[in-house]
Amino acid sequence: MYIHYTYDHDGFDWDPAKDAANRAKHGVGFDEAASAFEDARGMIIADPDHSTSEDRFVLLGFSGRGRLLVVVHCWRKRDALIRIISARCAHSSEARQYIRRR
């Protein structure tokens, strides 16, 4: 089930070392991943299976560079920040899901 969340946030946060590792592995920087949150048709779903200590979510949305990304993140309510955990280009099956939802 897809859920659309609207975050009232003050910005983004990420670990610089994790950003560098993500760029090397997936070719996607967290700065680009943050731009995918501006996609008005982006899809956000809860991801309760991958963390017991925080609420995680997955965004499927187009970045400012025009790439369809999968962005794993959490919402840090106390800081009003979105913390980006990982990002990659969407697989073809995920792209089909995005297109079908539109």
Short mmCIF file of N, CA and C in Angstrom, two decimals:
data_model
loop_
_atom_site.label_atom_id
_atom_site.label_comp_id
_atom_site.label_asym_id
_atom_site.label_seq_id
_atom_site.Cartn_x
_atom_site.Cartn_y
_atom_site.Cartn_z
N MET A 1 0.84 -1.18 0.00
CA MET A 1 0.00 0.00 0.00
C MET A 1 0.89 1.25 0.00
N TYR A 2 0.58 2.18 -0.85
CA TYR A 2 1.34 3.42 -0.93
C TYR A 2 0.64 4.50 -0.13
N ILE A 3 1.43 5.25 0.57
CA ILE A 3 0.92 6.31 1.42
C ILE A 3 1.66 7.58 1.04
N HIS A 4 0.95 8.67 0.94
CA HIS A 4 1.62 9.94 0.67
C HIS A 4 1.71 10.72 1.97
N TYR A 5 2.92 11.03 2.36
CA TYR A 5 3.15 11.81 3.57
C TYR A 5 3.57 13.22 3.16
N THR A 6 3.17 14.17 3.93
CA THR A 6 3.67 15.53 3.75
C THR A 6 4.50 15.86 4.97
N TYR A 7 5.76 16.14 4.75
CA TYR A 7 6.66 16.48 5.85
C TYR A 7 6.73 18.00 5.99
N ASP A 8 6.51 18.48 7.18
CA ASP A 8 6.78 19.89 7.49
C ASP A 8 8.17 19.88 8.11
N HIS A 9 9.19 20.11 7.30
CA HIS A 9 10.56 19.89 7.78
C HIS A 9 11.42 21.12 7.60
N ASP A 10 12.51 21.11 8.34
CA ASP A 10 13.47 22.20 8.29
C ASP A 10 14.68 21.87 7.44
N GLY A 11 14.67 20.70 6.82
CA GLY A 11 15.79 20.34 5.97
C GLY A 11 16.12 18.86 6.04
N PHE A 12 17.33 18.56 5.60
CA PHE A 12 17.78 17.18 5.50
C PHE A 12 19.07 17.01 6.30
N ASP A 13 19.31 15.76 6.67
CA ASP A 13 20.50 15.42 7.42
C ASP A 13 21.01 14.08 6.88
N TRP A 14 22.32 13.92 6.86
CA TRP A 14 22.90 12.63 6.50
C TRP A 14 24.33 12.57 6.98
N ASP A 15 24.83 11.37 7.05
CA ASP A 15 26.21 11.09 7.44
C ASP A 15 27.08 11.28 6.19
N PRO A 16 28.06 12.20 6.25
CA PRO A 16 28.90 12.44 5.07
C PRO A 16 29.65 11.19 4.59
N ALA A 17 30.08 10.34 5.50
CA ALA A 17 30.77 9.11 5.10
C ALA A 17 29.82 8.17 4.37
N LYS A 18 28.57 8.11 4.84
CA LYS A 18 27.56 7.27 4.20
C LYS A 18 27.23 7.83 2.81
N ASP A 19 27.19 9.15 2.69
CA ASP A 19 26.95 9.80 1.39
C ASP A 19 28.04 9.41 0.40
N ALA A 20 29.29 9.47 0.83
CA ALA A 20 30.41 9.13 -0.05
C ALA A 20 30.35 7.65 -0.45
N ALA A 21 30.03 6.78 0.49
CA ALA A 21 29.91 5.35 0.19
C ALA A 21 28.75 5.09 -0.76
N ASN A 22 27.65 5.81 -0.58
CA ASN A 22 26.48 5.64 -1.44
C ASN A 22 26.79 6.11 -2.86
N ARG A 23 27.52 7.23 -2.98
CA ARG A 23 27.92 7.73 -4.31
C ARG A 23 28.78 6.69 -5.03
N ALA A 24 29.72 6.10 -4.29
CA ALA A 24 30.61 5.10 -4.89
C ALA A 24 29.85 3.84 -5.31
N LYS A 25 28.92 3.42 -4.48
CA LYS A 25 28.19 2.17 -4.76
C LYS A 25 27.07 2.34 -5.77
N HIS A 26 26.28 3.42 -5.64
CA HIS A 26 25.07 3.58 -6.44
C HIS A 26 25.11 4.74 -7.44
N GLY A 27 26.13 5.61 -7.34
CA GLY A 27 26.20 6.74 -8.24
C GLY A 27 25.18 7.82 -7.96
N VAL A 28 24.67 7.86 -6.72
CA VAL A 28 23.66 8.85 -6.32
C VAL A 28 24.12 9.50 -5.02
N GLY A 29 24.24 10.82 -5.04
CA GLY A 29 24.57 11.56 -3.83
C GLY A 29 23.32 11.93 -3.06
N PHE A 30 23.47 12.14 -1.78
CA PHE A 30 22.32 12.46 -0.94
C PHE A 30 21.76 13.85 -1.24
N ASP A 31 22.58 14.74 -1.79
CA ASP A 31 22.05 16.04 -2.19
C ASP A 31 21.04 15.87 -3.33
N GLU A 32 21.35 15.01 -4.28
CA GLU A 32 20.39 14.71 -5.35
C GLU A 32 19.17 13.99 -4.78
N ALA A 33 19.40 13.06 -3.86
CA ALA A 33 18.29 12.32 -3.25
C ALA A 33 17.32 13.27 -2.55
N ALA A 34 17.83 14.30 -1.90
CA ALA A 34 16.97 15.27 -1.22
C ALA A 34 16.05 15.98 -2.21
N SER A 35 16.53 16.19 -3.43
CA SER A 35 15.69 16.88 -4.43
C SER A 35 14.49 16.04 -4.86
N ALA A 36 14.54 14.73 -4.67
CA ALA A 36 13.42 13.86 -5.05
C ALA A 36 12.19 14.10 -4.17
N PHE A 37 12.39 14.71 -3.01
CA PHE A 37 11.26 15.01 -2.13
C PHE A 37 10.38 16.14 -2.70
N GLU A 38 10.88 16.82 -3.71
CA GLU A 38 10.11 17.88 -4.36
C GLU A 38 9.16 17.35 -5.44
N ASP A 39 9.26 16.06 -5.75
CA ASP A 39 8.40 15.45 -6.75
C ASP A 39 6.99 15.33 -6.18
N ALA A 40 6.07 16.13 -6.69
CA ALA A 40 4.69 16.14 -6.17
C ALA A 40 3.99 14.81 -6.37
N ARG A 41 4.48 14.01 -7.29
CA ARG A 41 3.88 12.69 -7.53
C ARG A 41 4.68 11.57 -6.89
N GLY A 42 5.66 11.95 -6.06
CA GLY A 42 6.47 10.95 -5.40
C GLY A 42 5.63 10.05 -4.49
N MET A 43 6.10 8.82 -4.33
CA MET A 43 5.39 7.84 -3.52
C MET A 43 6.24 7.54 -2.29
N ILE A 44 5.63 7.64 -1.12
CA ILE A 44 6.33 7.31 0.12
C ILE A 44 5.56 6.19 0.81
N ILE A 45 6.30 5.14 1.18
CA ILE A 45 5.68 4.04 1.89
C ILE A 45 6.46 3.78 3.18
N ALA A 46 5.77 3.29 4.18
CA ALA A 46 6.40 2.92 5.44
C ALA A 46 7.26 1.68 5.20
N ASP A 47 8.35 1.58 5.93
CA ASP A 47 9.27 0.44 5.82
C ASP A 47 9.57 -0.09 7.22
N PRO A 48 8.56 -0.68 7.89
CA PRO A 48 8.75 -1.11 9.28
C PRO A 48 9.66 -2.32 9.44
N ASP A 49 9.95 -3.03 8.37
CA ASP A 49 10.73 -4.27 8.47
C ASP A 49 12.22 -4.05 8.64
N HIS A 50 12.72 -2.85 8.38
CA HIS A 50 14.17 -2.64 8.38
C HIS A 50 14.72 -1.86 9.56
N SER A 51 13.89 -1.54 10.53
CA SER A 51 14.40 -0.87 11.72
C SER A 51 13.39 -0.98 12.85
N THR A 52 13.91 -1.28 14.02
CA THR A 52 13.05 -1.31 15.21
C THR A 52 13.25 -0.07 16.06
N SER A 53 14.31 0.69 15.78
CA SER A 53 14.62 1.85 16.62
C SER A 53 14.08 3.17 16.08
N GLU A 54 13.63 3.17 14.81
CA GLU A 54 13.11 4.39 14.21
C GLU A 54 12.12 4.04 13.11
N ASP A 55 11.27 4.97 12.77
CA ASP A 55 10.31 4.78 11.68
C ASP A 55 11.00 5.10 10.37
N ARG A 56 11.11 4.09 9.51
CA ARG A 56 11.75 4.28 8.22
C ARG A 56 10.72 4.31 7.11
N PHE A 57 11.08 5.01 6.05
CA PHE A 57 10.21 5.17 4.89
C PHE A 57 11.05 5.04 3.62
N VAL A 58 10.36 4.74 2.52
CA VAL A 58 10.99 4.67 1.21
C VAL A 58 10.25 5.63 0.29
N LEU A 59 11.00 6.50 -0.36
CA LEU A 59 10.46 7.43 -1.34
C LEU A 59 10.82 6.94 -2.73
N LEU A 60 9.86 6.96 -3.64
CA LEU A 60 10.10 6.71 -5.05
C LEU A 60 9.71 7.99 -5.77
N GLY A 61 10.70 8.73 -6.27
CA GLY A 61 10.40 10.01 -6.89
C GLY A 61 11.52 10.47 -7.81
N PHE A 62 11.18 11.41 -8.68
CA PHE A 62 12.17 11.97 -9.60
C PHE A 62 13.01 13.04 -8.91
N SER A 63 14.30 12.96 -9.15
CA SER A 63 15.23 13.95 -8.60
C SER A 63 15.26 15.19 -9.49
N GLY A 64 15.94 16.21 -9.03
CA GLY A 64 16.13 17.41 -9.83
C GLY A 64 16.94 17.15 -11.10
N ARG A 65 17.67 16.05 -11.14
CA ARG A 65 18.43 15.67 -12.34
C ARG A 65 17.60 14.81 -13.28
N GLY A 66 16.34 14.56 -12.92
CA GLY A 66 15.45 13.80 -13.79
C GLY A 66 15.59 12.29 -13.69
N ARG A 67 16.24 11.83 -12.63
CA ARG A 67 16.38 10.38 -12.43
C ARG A 67 15.36 9.91 -11.41
N LEU A 68 14.75 8.75 -11.66
CA LEU A 68 13.80 8.17 -10.72
C LEU A 68 14.60 7.45 -9.65
N LEU A 69 14.45 7.90 -8.40
CA LEU A 69 15.25 7.38 -7.30
C LEU A 69 14.41 6.66 -6.26
N VAL A 70 15.06 5.74 -5.57
CA VAL A 70 14.52 5.10 -4.37
C VAL A 70 15.35 5.64 -3.22
N VAL A 71 14.70 6.34 -2.29
CA VAL A 71 15.40 7.00 -1.19
C VAL A 71 14.88 6.45 0.14
N VAL A 72 15.74 5.76 0.87
CA VAL A 72 15.39 5.27 2.20
C VAL A 72 15.73 6.38 3.19
N HIS A 73 14.78 6.68 4.06
CA HIS A 73 14.96 7.80 4.98
C HIS A 73 14.14 7.60 6.25
N CYS A 74 14.39 8.44 7.22
CA CYS A 74 13.56 8.47 8.42
C CYS A 74 13.22 9.93 8.71
N TRP A 75 12.17 10.10 9.43
CA TRP A 75 11.68 11.43 9.82
C TRP A 75 12.07 11.64 11.27
N ARG A 76 12.95 12.61 11.53
CA ARG A 76 13.35 12.93 12.90
C ARG A 76 12.48 14.06 13.39
N LYS A 77 11.39 13.70 14.01
CA LYS A 77 10.40 14.68 14.43
C LYS A 77 10.97 15.72 15.39
N ARG A 78 11.81 15.27 16.32
CA ARG A 78 12.34 16.20 17.33
C ARG A 78 13.15 17.34 16.71
N ASP A 79 13.82 17.05 15.57
CA ASP A 79 14.63 18.05 14.88
C ASP A 79 13.93 18.63 13.65
N ALA A 80 12.78 18.05 13.30
CA ALA A 80 12.06 18.41 12.07
C ALA A 80 12.96 18.24 10.84
N LEU A 81 13.73 17.13 10.84
CA LEU A 81 14.64 16.85 9.74
C LEU A 81 14.33 15.50 9.12
N ILE A 82 14.59 15.39 7.84
CA ILE A 82 14.54 14.12 7.15
C ILE A 82 15.98 13.62 7.07
N ARG A 83 16.23 12.44 7.63
CA ARG A 83 17.57 11.86 7.58
C ARG A 83 17.62 10.84 6.45
N ILE A 84 18.48 11.09 5.49
CA ILE A 84 18.62 10.19 4.35
C ILE A 84 19.59 9.07 4.73
N ILE A 85 19.15 7.84 4.48
CA ILE A 85 19.93 6.65 4.84
C ILE A 85 20.61 6.05 3.63
N SER A 86 19.89 5.96 2.51
CA SER A 86 20.49 5.46 1.26
C SER A 86 19.64 5.92 0.08
N ALA A 87 20.24 5.85 -1.10
CA ALA A 87 19.55 6.25 -2.32
C ALA A 87 20.16 5.51 -3.50
N ARG A 88 19.31 5.16 -4.44
CA ARG A 88 19.77 4.50 -5.66
C ARG A 88 18.77 4.79 -6.77
N CYS A 89 19.18 4.52 -8.00
CA CYS A 89 18.26 4.63 -9.12
C CYS A 89 17.25 3.49 -9.04
N ALA A 90 16.03 3.78 -9.42
CA ALA A 90 14.97 2.78 -9.38
C ALA A 90 15.20 1.71 -10.43
N HIS A 91 14.79 0.48 -10.08
CA HIS A 91 14.81 -0.63 -11.03
C HIS A 91 13.59 -0.48 -11.95
N SER A 92 13.59 -1.21 -13.04
CA SER A 92 12.50 -1.10 -14.01
C SER A 92 11.15 -1.45 -13.39
N SER A 93 11.10 -2.43 -12.50
CA SER A 93 9.82 -2.78 -11.87
C SER A 93 9.31 -1.64 -10.99
N GLU A 94 10.22 -0.92 -10.34
CA GLU A 94 9.83 0.23 -9.52
C GLU A 94 9.36 1.38 -10.40
N ALA A 95 10.01 1.55 -11.54
CA ALA A 95 9.58 2.59 -12.49
C ALA A 95 8.17 2.31 -12.99
N ARG A 96 7.87 1.03 -13.25
CA ARG A 96 6.52 0.68 -13.69
C ARG A 96 5.49 0.99 -12.60
N GLN A 97 5.85 0.74 -11.34
CA GLN A 97 4.94 1.07 -10.22
C GLN A 97 4.67 2.56 -10.19
N TYR A 98 5.70 3.35 -10.37
CA TYR A 98 5.56 4.81 -10.35
C TYR A 98 4.64 5.26 -11.47
N ILE A 99 4.86 4.73 -12.68
CA ILE A 99 4.06 5.12 -13.84
C ILE A 99 2.60 4.70 -13.66
N ARG A 100 2.37 3.49 -13.16
CA ARG A 100 0.99 3.01 -12.95
C ARG A 100 0.25 3.89 -11.95
N ARG A 101 0.95 4.37 -10.95
CA ARG A 101 0.29 5.18 -9.91
C ARG A 101 -0.10 6.55 -10.43
N ARG A 102 0.62 7.06 -11.40
CA ARG A 102 0.35 8.39 -11.95
C ARG A 102 -0.97 8.34 -12.65
#
